mmCIF file of C-alpha atoms in Angstrom:
data_model
loop_
_atom_site.group_PDB
_atom_site.id
_atom_site.type_symbol
_atom_site.label_atom_id
_atom_site.label_comp_id
_atom_site.label_asym_id
_atom_site.label_seq_id
_atom_site.Cartn_x
_atom_site.Cartn_y
_atom_site.Cartn_z
ATOM 1 C CA UNK A 6 70.360 151.089 100.218
ATOM 2 C CA UNK A 7 73.918 151.860 101.250
ATOM 3 C CA UNK A 8 75.685 148.939 103.002
ATOM 4 C CA UNK A 9 77.913 149.413 106.024
ATOM 5 C CA UNK A 10 81.417 148.390 104.848
ATOM 6 C CA UNK A 11 82.491 147.408 108.372
ATOM 7 C CA UNK A 12 79.571 145.023 108.863
ATOM 8 C CA UNK A 13 80.009 143.550 105.391
ATOM 9 C CA UNK A 14 83.747 143.057 105.895
ATOM 10 C CA UNK A 15 83.185 141.340 109.257
ATOM 11 C CA UNK A 16 80.636 138.981 107.726
ATOM 12 C CA UNK A 17 82.984 138.011 104.907
ATOM 13 C CA UNK A 18 85.810 137.403 107.375
ATOM 14 C CA UNK A 19 83.508 135.138 109.433
ATOM 15 C CA UNK A 20 82.628 133.096 106.333
ATOM 16 C CA UNK A 21 86.289 132.695 105.389
ATOM 17 C CA UNK A 22 87.218 131.545 108.917
ATOM 18 C CA UNK A 23 84.431 128.957 108.931
ATOM 19 C CA UNK A 24 85.431 127.672 105.474
ATOM 20 C CA UNK A 25 89.090 127.339 106.450
ATOM 21 C CA UNK A 26 88.163 125.629 109.696
ATOM 22 C CA UNK A 27 86.090 123.076 107.791
ATOM 23 C CA UNK A 28 88.945 122.409 105.374
ATOM 24 C CA UNK A 29 91.293 121.702 108.275
ATOM 25 C CA UNK A 30 88.951 119.307 110.057
ATOM 26 C CA UNK A 31 87.396 117.335 107.225
ATOM 27 C CA UNK A 32 87.889 116.406 103.626
ATOM 28 C CA UNK A 33 84.852 116.351 101.370
ATOM 29 C CA UNK A 34 84.424 114.493 98.113
ATOM 30 C CA UNK A 35 82.811 115.957 94.983
ATOM 31 C CA UNK A 36 79.351 115.243 96.379
ATOM 32 C CA UNK A 37 80.040 116.864 99.736
ATOM 33 C CA UNK A 38 80.548 113.617 101.661
ATOM 34 C CA UNK A 39 82.993 113.747 104.573
ATOM 35 C CA UNK A 40 85.937 111.445 103.859
ATOM 36 C CA UNK A 41 87.720 111.882 107.194
ATOM 37 C CA UNK A 42 87.424 108.687 109.248
ATOM 38 C CA UNK A 43 87.431 108.310 113.033
ATOM 39 C CA UNK A 44 91.204 107.763 113.164
ATOM 40 C CA UNK A 45 91.995 110.974 111.311
ATOM 41 C CA UNK A 46 92.597 109.328 107.932
ATOM 42 C CA UNK A 47 91.891 111.793 105.137
ATOM 43 C CA UNK A 48 90.899 110.301 101.822
ATOM 44 C CA UNK A 49 88.504 107.807 100.305
ATOM 45 C CA UNK A 50 87.871 104.812 102.547
ATOM 46 C CA UNK A 51 88.372 101.688 100.447
ATOM 47 C CA UNK A 52 89.022 98.005 100.967
ATOM 48 C CA UNK A 53 92.645 96.980 100.571
ATOM 49 C CA UNK A 54 93.369 94.871 97.504
ATOM 50 C CA UNK A 55 94.817 92.304 99.931
ATOM 51 C CA UNK A 56 91.317 91.254 100.951
ATOM 52 C CA UNK A 57 90.839 89.706 97.504
ATOM 53 C CA UNK A 58 93.216 86.956 98.684
ATOM 54 C CA UNK A 59 90.793 85.777 101.397
ATOM 55 C CA UNK A 60 88.694 82.730 100.528
ATOM 56 C CA UNK A 61 85.219 83.947 99.582
ATOM 57 C CA UNK A 62 83.589 80.683 100.671
ATOM 58 C CA UNK A 63 84.987 80.974 104.182
ATOM 59 C CA UNK A 64 84.986 84.750 104.703
ATOM 60 C CA UNK A 65 82.707 87.716 104.089
ATOM 61 C CA UNK A 66 84.531 91.063 104.047
ATOM 62 C CA UNK A 67 82.931 94.491 103.665
ATOM 63 C CA UNK A 68 83.206 98.149 104.640
ATOM 64 C CA UNK A 69 81.121 99.594 107.457
ATOM 65 C CA UNK A 70 81.783 103.321 107.419
ATOM 66 C CA UNK A 71 85.505 103.765 108.030
ATOM 67 C CA UNK A 72 85.884 100.191 109.309
ATOM 68 C CA UNK A 73 86.335 96.877 107.575
ATOM 69 C CA UNK A 74 84.428 93.866 108.881
ATOM 70 C CA UNK A 75 85.841 90.356 108.418
ATOM 71 C CA UNK A 76 83.370 87.566 109.103
ATOM 72 C CA UNK A 77 84.681 84.010 108.924
ATOM 73 C CA UNK A 78 83.376 80.478 109.260
ATOM 74 C CA UNK A 79 86.593 79.574 111.064
ATOM 75 C CA UNK A 80 87.044 76.551 108.806
ATOM 76 C CA UNK A 81 90.275 76.142 106.783
ATOM 77 C CA UNK A 82 89.870 75.794 103.037
ATOM 78 C CA UNK A 83 92.617 73.174 102.714
ATOM 79 C CA UNK A 84 93.263 69.563 103.610
ATOM 80 C CA UNK A 85 94.286 68.460 107.105
ATOM 81 C CA UNK A 86 93.989 65.388 109.293
ATOM 82 C CA UNK A 87 91.708 67.435 111.559
ATOM 83 C CA UNK A 88 88.794 67.244 109.123
ATOM 84 C CA UNK A 89 88.189 63.638 110.089
ATOM 85 C CA UNK A 90 88.202 60.565 107.858
ATOM 86 C CA UNK A 91 84.711 61.072 106.424
ATOM 87 C CA UNK A 92 85.432 64.559 105.069
ATOM 88 C CA UNK A 93 86.615 65.148 101.448
ATOM 89 C CA UNK A 94 89.448 67.392 102.691
ATOM 90 C CA UNK A 95 90.746 64.775 105.130
ATOM 91 C CA UNK A 96 94.465 64.102 104.771
ATOM 92 C CA UNK A 97 96.062 61.177 106.545
ATOM 93 C CA UNK A 98 98.953 62.281 108.763
ATOM 94 C CA UNK A 99 100.132 59.299 110.838
ATOM 95 C CA UNK A 100 102.773 61.305 112.688
ATOM 96 C CA UNK A 101 100.324 63.813 114.174
ATOM 97 C CA UNK A 102 99.273 63.273 117.800
ATOM 98 C CA UNK A 103 95.660 64.288 117.304
ATOM 99 C CA UNK A 104 93.796 66.456 119.780
ATOM 100 C CA UNK A 105 90.379 65.027 120.752
ATOM 101 C CA UNK A 106 88.123 66.983 118.365
ATOM 102 C CA UNK A 107 87.740 67.282 114.587
ATOM 103 C CA UNK A 108 86.804 70.376 112.583
ATOM 104 C CA UNK A 109 83.157 69.569 111.689
ATOM 105 C CA UNK A 110 82.311 69.153 115.385
ATOM 106 C CA UNK A 111 82.629 72.842 116.319
ATOM 107 C CA UNK A 112 81.462 76.289 115.264
ATOM 108 C CA UNK A 113 84.555 78.381 114.646
ATOM 109 C CA UNK A 114 82.738 81.393 113.212
ATOM 110 C CA UNK A 115 84.068 84.784 114.295
ATOM 111 C CA UNK A 116 84.005 88.463 113.384
ATOM 112 C CA UNK A 117 86.791 91.039 113.460
ATOM 113 C CA UNK A 118 86.133 94.750 112.906
ATOM 114 C CA UNK A 119 89.176 96.990 112.387
ATOM 115 C CA UNK A 120 89.867 100.415 110.844
ATOM 116 C CA UNK A 121 90.167 100.273 107.072
ATOM 117 C CA UNK A 122 93.303 102.377 107.460
ATOM 118 C CA UNK A 123 94.968 101.271 110.735
ATOM 119 C CA UNK A 124 97.655 103.348 112.408
ATOM 120 C CA UNK A 125 100.605 102.416 114.574
ATOM 121 C CA UNK A 126 99.920 102.884 118.278
ATOM 122 C CA UNK A 127 102.032 104.900 120.709
ATOM 123 C CA UNK A 128 103.026 101.656 122.414
ATOM 124 C CA UNK A 129 102.861 97.963 121.591
ATOM 125 C CA UNK A 130 100.357 95.538 123.141
ATOM 126 C CA UNK A 131 101.034 91.913 124.054
ATOM 127 C CA UNK A 132 98.974 89.269 122.310
ATOM 128 C CA UNK A 133 96.781 86.998 124.416
ATOM 129 C CA UNK A 134 95.674 83.385 124.233
ATOM 130 C CA UNK A 135 93.058 82.631 121.612
ATOM 131 C CA UNK A 136 92.642 84.089 118.150
ATOM 132 C CA UNK A 137 94.913 87.022 117.339
ATOM 133 C CA UNK A 138 94.049 87.171 113.652
ATOM 134 C CA UNK A 139 92.226 85.611 110.716
ATOM 135 C CA UNK A 140 94.068 83.793 107.926
ATOM 136 C CA UNK A 141 93.184 83.995 104.231
ATOM 137 C CA UNK A 142 92.041 80.359 104.490
ATOM 138 C CA UNK A 143 89.308 81.345 106.957
ATOM 139 C CA UNK A 144 90.918 79.749 110.026
ATOM 140 C CA UNK A 145 92.287 81.535 113.082
ATOM 141 C CA UNK A 146 95.830 82.721 113.752
ATOM 142 C CA UNK A 147 97.257 82.120 117.255
ATOM 143 C CA UNK A 148 100.495 83.316 118.863
ATOM 144 C CA UNK A 149 103.496 81.231 119.999
ATOM 145 C CA UNK A 150 101.892 79.964 123.203
ATOM 146 C CA UNK A 151 99.718 76.926 123.873
ATOM 147 C CA UNK A 152 97.533 77.064 126.959
ATOM 148 C CA UNK A 153 99.634 78.723 129.611
ATOM 149 C CA UNK A 154 102.938 77.385 128.361
ATOM 150 C CA UNK A 155 105.292 77.326 125.387
ATOM 151 C CA UNK A 156 104.231 75.847 122.086
ATOM 152 C CA UNK A 157 106.772 73.012 122.120
ATOM 153 C CA UNK A 158 104.566 71.064 124.535
ATOM 154 C CA UNK A 159 101.891 70.823 121.818
ATOM 155 C CA UNK A 160 104.143 70.637 118.753
ATOM 156 C CA UNK A 161 103.408 66.946 118.204
ATOM 157 C CA UNK A 162 99.729 67.747 117.591
ATOM 158 C CA UNK A 163 100.401 70.255 114.787
ATOM 159 C CA UNK A 164 99.552 69.117 111.277
ATOM 160 C CA UNK A 165 101.702 69.622 108.153
ATOM 161 C CA UNK A 166 100.637 73.270 107.901
ATOM 162 C CA UNK A 167 101.243 74.245 111.520
ATOM 163 C CA UNK A 168 97.645 73.984 112.692
ATOM 164 C CA UNK A 169 95.614 71.970 115.167
ATOM 165 C CA UNK A 170 92.465 72.144 117.284
ATOM 166 C CA UNK A 171 92.564 73.439 120.802
ATOM 167 C CA UNK A 172 90.479 73.878 122.746
ATOM 168 C CA UNK A 173 87.650 74.114 120.209
ATOM 169 C CA UNK A 174 88.850 75.932 117.100
ATOM 170 C CA UNK A 175 91.253 75.031 114.317
ATOM 171 C CA UNK A 176 94.139 77.516 114.221
ATOM 172 C CA UNK A 177 97.718 78.075 113.065
ATOM 173 C CA UNK A 178 100.815 78.612 115.198
ATOM 174 C CA UNK A 179 103.401 78.104 112.458
ATOM 175 C CA UNK A 180 104.080 79.088 108.863
ATOM 176 C CA UNK A 181 101.001 77.695 107.048
ATOM 177 C CA UNK A 182 102.663 75.626 104.356
ATOM 178 C CA UNK A 183 99.300 74.758 102.813
ATOM 179 C CA UNK A 184 99.732 78.002 100.839
ATOM 180 C CA UNK A 185 102.911 79.753 101.993
ATOM 181 C CA UNK A 186 106.407 78.353 102.373
ATOM 182 C CA UNK A 187 109.498 80.542 102.334
ATOM 183 C CA UNK A 188 107.790 83.205 100.202
ATOM 184 C CA UNK A 189 105.933 86.542 100.328
ATOM 185 C CA UNK A 190 102.375 85.187 100.267
ATOM 186 C CA UNK A 191 99.681 86.950 102.294
ATOM 187 C CA UNK A 192 98.953 84.990 105.475
ATOM 188 C CA UNK A 193 96.075 87.027 106.880
ATOM 189 C CA UNK A 194 95.190 89.980 109.048
ATOM 190 C CA UNK A 195 95.919 90.466 112.743
ATOM 191 C CA UNK A 196 93.545 91.953 115.301
ATOM 192 C CA UNK A 197 95.158 95.400 115.030
ATOM 193 C CA UNK A 198 94.228 95.655 111.340
ATOM 194 C CA UNK A 199 97.702 95.093 109.909
ATOM 195 C CA UNK A 200 98.364 92.321 107.390
ATOM 196 C CA UNK A 201 100.939 89.597 107.900
ATOM 197 C CA UNK A 202 102.945 88.105 105.041
ATOM 198 C CA UNK A 203 105.339 85.194 104.576
ATOM 199 C CA UNK A 204 109.020 85.263 105.442
ATOM 200 C CA UNK A 205 110.035 87.144 102.315
ATOM 201 C CA UNK A 206 109.340 90.749 101.326
ATOM 202 C CA UNK A 207 107.692 91.478 97.982
ATOM 203 C CA UNK A 208 109.447 94.854 97.763
ATOM 204 C CA UNK A 209 112.897 93.237 97.629
ATOM 205 C CA UNK A 210 112.191 89.601 96.782
ATOM 206 C CA UNK A 211 114.277 88.555 99.778
ATOM 207 C CA UNK A 212 114.108 88.280 103.561
ATOM 208 C CA UNK A 213 113.552 91.732 105.090
ATOM 209 C CA UNK A 214 116.392 93.107 107.210
ATOM 210 C CA UNK A 215 114.673 96.158 108.690
ATOM 211 C CA UNK A 216 111.980 94.505 110.823
ATOM 212 C CA UNK A 217 111.015 95.829 114.238
ATOM 213 C CA UNK A 218 110.610 93.699 117.378
ATOM 214 C CA UNK A 219 107.243 92.444 116.117
ATOM 215 C CA UNK A 220 108.486 91.472 112.669
ATOM 216 C CA UNK A 221 106.958 94.507 111.013
ATOM 217 C CA UNK A 222 108.125 97.265 108.706
ATOM 218 C CA UNK A 223 106.804 99.818 106.229
ATOM 219 C CA UNK A 224 107.273 99.018 102.533
ATOM 220 C CA UNK A 225 105.228 98.439 99.428
ATOM 221 C CA UNK A 226 103.635 95.022 98.954
ATOM 222 C CA UNK A 227 102.100 93.110 96.054
ATOM 223 C CA UNK A 228 98.800 94.662 97.147
ATOM 224 C CA UNK A 229 99.854 98.311 97.440
ATOM 225 C CA UNK A 230 102.183 100.688 95.618
ATOM 226 C CA UNK A 231 102.042 102.860 98.735
ATOM 227 C CA UNK A 232 104.446 101.923 101.521
ATOM 228 C CA UNK A 233 102.303 100.531 104.339
ATOM 229 C CA UNK A 234 103.118 98.923 107.678
ATOM 230 C CA UNK A 235 102.735 95.128 107.789
ATOM 231 C CA UNK A 236 104.185 92.067 109.531
ATOM 232 C CA UNK A 237 106.179 89.063 108.331
ATOM 233 C CA UNK A 238 106.478 85.520 109.662
ATOM 234 C CA UNK A 239 109.567 85.271 111.853
ATOM 235 C CA UNK A 240 112.450 83.902 109.795
ATOM 236 C CA UNK A 241 114.071 81.975 112.646
ATOM 237 C CA UNK A 242 113.911 78.207 113.025
ATOM 238 C CA UNK A 243 111.836 76.860 115.891
ATOM 239 C CA UNK A 244 112.635 73.362 117.182
ATOM 240 C CA UNK A 245 115.053 73.104 114.235
ATOM 241 C CA UNK A 246 112.175 72.555 111.832
ATOM 242 C CA UNK A 247 109.442 75.211 111.945
ATOM 243 C CA UNK A 248 108.815 78.937 111.708
ATOM 244 C CA UNK A 249 106.626 80.672 114.295
ATOM 245 C CA UNK A 250 103.815 82.618 112.646
ATOM 246 C CA UNK A 251 103.672 85.588 115.049
ATOM 247 C CA UNK A 252 105.631 85.657 118.328
ATOM 248 C CA UNK A 253 105.600 89.448 118.730
ATOM 249 C CA UNK A 254 103.374 92.189 120.121
ATOM 250 C CA UNK A 255 100.708 94.139 118.275
ATOM 251 C CA UNK A 256 102.108 97.418 116.996
ATOM 252 C CA UNK A 257 98.625 98.809 116.428
ATOM 253 C CA UNK A 258 95.546 98.896 118.643
ATOM 254 C CA UNK A 259 94.083 95.367 118.856
ATOM 255 C CA UNK A 260 90.342 94.771 118.466
ATOM 256 C CA UNK A 261 88.253 91.844 119.695
ATOM 257 C CA UNK A 262 87.697 88.755 117.565
ATOM 258 C CA UNK A 263 84.366 87.297 118.597
#
């Protein structure tokens, strides 16, 4: 049977248009699985190597589609006076003005779900009271406020690693010297999905000089050969003795920690 060349040509053109449209909207792997996530990231969705730094006894971290889920006990994996005298991780700190509670008396468990490949937002977002991130130790990260006022009013209650309990969860306000002090160690992840590191930059081995208003920049890290956005602890003395962990705004879209 003789085919109509006009009809055949139209059909082929339709197929080509559909194929090109699909290539523009999605990326498929060798098995035909769509690798384009909800935020427009094109590529294989994988866990960052940085998550290997998180304590496995205190955190459970896994992929859920294009998101990464961080579940934590909320307990720190290091010594502190806030464990209480009967705990094996108790450390005597006579100079600390203890808050009323101790760690074993509360449930600090929490979950944070963020994109596996976060993107910078069009505008920054202020942090709020309560947890703004999860540290590699399993405990919470807070900002530079305490209650409705500045942190200096509660500074006397902070332990050697910049943490305390208030109102019912152990958390850090300052550089956590239990595992990071004037270095490039991974501190944790903030609620917008970006990691935060110590005061030094792994890419240069020195203090970064190109940070934005939130203490962030885009460089390689010890966990990625690709230049990725991340934060650093502010390298400015607070009360002539400490370093605030994160006094800035989120540069990505923050997600709930609950």
